[in-house]
Amino acid sequence: MTILQEILKWSQSLPAWQQDAIARLYTSSDLSVQDYDDMYALLKSAHRIPDTKDRVSTKLAAAQLAAPQEVNRLVQLVAIKNLRNVNALAECQRLPINPNGLSVIYGENGSGKSGYSRVFKKACRARDQREPIHPNAHIVQSKVSLPQAAFELIVDGLPIEVEWTSGKASPEQLSSIAIFDSHCARAYVDNQGDFAYVPDGLDILAGLVNVCTKLRAMATKEQADSKPNIEIFSALGKTQTQVGKLLVLLSEKTKPQDVEALATLTEADQERLVTINKALAETDPKQKAQTLKLRATRFASLTTRIGTAIDLVDDSSVANLKSLIEKSKVAKQAANLAAQNFKETPGLLPGTGGEAWKALFDAARAFTVESHPGKTFPHFGPESACPLCQKPLELDGDERLEAFEVFYQQAAEKAEKAARQLAVEAYQAIKQANLDLLIDEALAMELEDVDKKLSDDCANLQKTLIDRRSAILEASKPDNDWDYIPILPHDPREALDVAKTQFISEAKVLEDSMDEKAKAVLISEKAELDARIRLFDLKDVALDTIAKFVLIGKLKICFDAAATTAISNKSTALSKTMATKEVADALNNELEKLNVHELKVVMKPESPKGKTRFKLVLEIQGNATAKDILSEGEQRAIAIASFLAEVKLGKQRGAIVFDDPVSSLDHHRRWHVARRLAEEAKQRQVIVLTHDIYFLCILQQEANSAGIELLPQCIRKAPAGFGVQTDRLPFDAMVTSKRIVSLRKMHEAVAKAHKEGDVDEATRLTRDTYYHLRLAWERGVEEVLLHGVVTRFGEGVSTQRLREVVVEDLDYAVINAEMTKSSKFAHDPALGAHLPTPHPDELRVDIEVLETWRKSVESRKEGIRNRRSS
């Protein structure tokens, strides 16, 4: 398990904010101010300090790390192809890669090389993921899908093909390919001041310690900035009140609702304070108390009178009277109907059944008590005498008398009388009701002293009661409308009751003020109410102070949570596996190969808490410290050495990829890097991406010297897009034979323009071809004639190659003539403009002169080598 995999496993038990920090440090060790703001917000959110931006933590995923690899498995990259949605790279291209030895992918700036580099980094799970893969800006965004590519591999001799898609887990086979990037092992100044070596992965823990230290500093600063100013409460806090007790103990434990409760005064509280203030200021409290009690009695009596008067003419009374009158009308109609039916009986005298008749009938009934003793009216029998005419009743008379009795006793008639009586009683009750509220001038003034509105309400009620009674009586008359009765106005009884209660309360306070003990209680109560009023003005400040105390408490927890002990312990445990003599030797070996002789890796003992352990420290000869004198280029060389040492110690056989490894390096150190990469290519597949034509030439020479195969590829911009592969290298990187091939293709273009009659284009192409022909002759002198004894930008002179070098007079003559002719067009445009442009056939002859000379010298060199070796 690698260090990064160990850290991933360990991080899963950490709080979310620390996991987020690890994910950020994995991506970039140079955290921004925004990164720290985000992590600090996450730390605070973890301890119940709200984040206004609702930031969400991320975590390092297993898919971001190189997958664990099988021991001794060999994975070789054959080609990368079918790139889609990768920057503006042409799609459906195939970039072949030498599965053995050294492959160089050359591309000038803007050729598309960076697109391939980004795909390598993401597909092979390199740490450096900062450069995103953008879609082609010329494609409509709605049609853009995820970046993807295919890789042709050979795994333990068996060819396979894997697909990579951005955002999905990369094929595990690609994890065996190591990518050299800016996150590779480096040196840093540790907290003991040593320039220590940190392998890939351990820098995350060192960075996490720095993050925690920074977050603790941010928490400390915010605690200081949040410290509340409690001096504003000092005066009020000294009072012997509940408010004072609360403020003197104000802290994060103070409940805001307690502050709210004390700072909130009801209307009754405010009135109570006014009452107490008046009582304490009263010069004759006894007389004042008596006055208030009398006033309370008068207000209570008025309240009673109002209640009685309202009950007599309220809506229920009106509804009852209206109902009784309606019932009386209905009963009368029923009685009239019954009487009409009786009167229509045949043989009856006019008026029978009427009021006079009923009086006569009642008199007869009374007379029968004397005239017919022992008999019940009207059941006398046919033989009895009529009490009115005193003649025998006979059968017909007896029946008629009984019929009269039946009519007289009918229920309709009685109901009508009863209903009429109830209606009359209700009417009379309202008519005779005493509605005088007895509000004399004195009482009216007392009402106005309390509240002008209360006085007006009482006066208005008095008038409305009288008007309402008149309207009710008027509505009781036949055929009148009940809808015009005035409604009762606002009932003042509640306000009167409140005033009465207030009078009684004030009287009680006045009486208490005459007693020393009771007065002391009033003074204490006044102090409490005064303090609460003052707290009301300071409530927002008090609540904010509590909030600050709470925040400071939570920040203290945040500070403690960002302790670094556990992180340092984990770093120490992992360091033990790296601070070994084997690692030191491997690093020193790589530094030596890269010509960093002045720097050595040593094992330095340290004894934290009495336990001896070692760390790897970079030391420089002399008294100077490494951190003070190492240049950026030397730092780069150290990074390359560390990367190669870790690859070697990892005992994996996968390919290694370098993206512009010689940035910041001078030309001397580039030779050492090229030589080291050529050497490593004997052991494993090495792939180099570069835009440096000079470095490409150096790699060619070092590969040739090491006797390994180098497959150069060139990518360029073409009509299909960027990153189009071609076997044709830049002219400057070609050997002489390849340059001749390129010159022949240039000649074809010249011949075509000449044939088409495009004189200007033919002239331009001819002069350009002669310029490149001159460069080819220069290359031929270095490579063919002098056999690489001296080369441009070379580190020295290869004297051993002189054994194949002979310069004959003919060589001088041919080279001088052809260089002179080519230079006319290459270096002197003014002179060339007055010279006739050579015919395409002449140009072809001049190109073939170079090829003929090259072959003759190569043939001659073999004989010289054999002669001088014998």
PDB file of C-alpha atoms in Angstrom, residues 204 248 640 782:
ATOM      1  CA  ILE A 204      -0.267  16.172   2.387  1.00  0.00           C
ATOM      2  CA  VAL A 248     -23.262  40.643  35.984  1.00  0.00           C
ATOM      3  CA  ILE A 640      13.218  14.490 -10.818  1.00  0.00           C
ATOM      4  CA  GLU A 782      28.324  17.982 -38.048  1.00  0.00           C
TER       5      GLU A 782
END
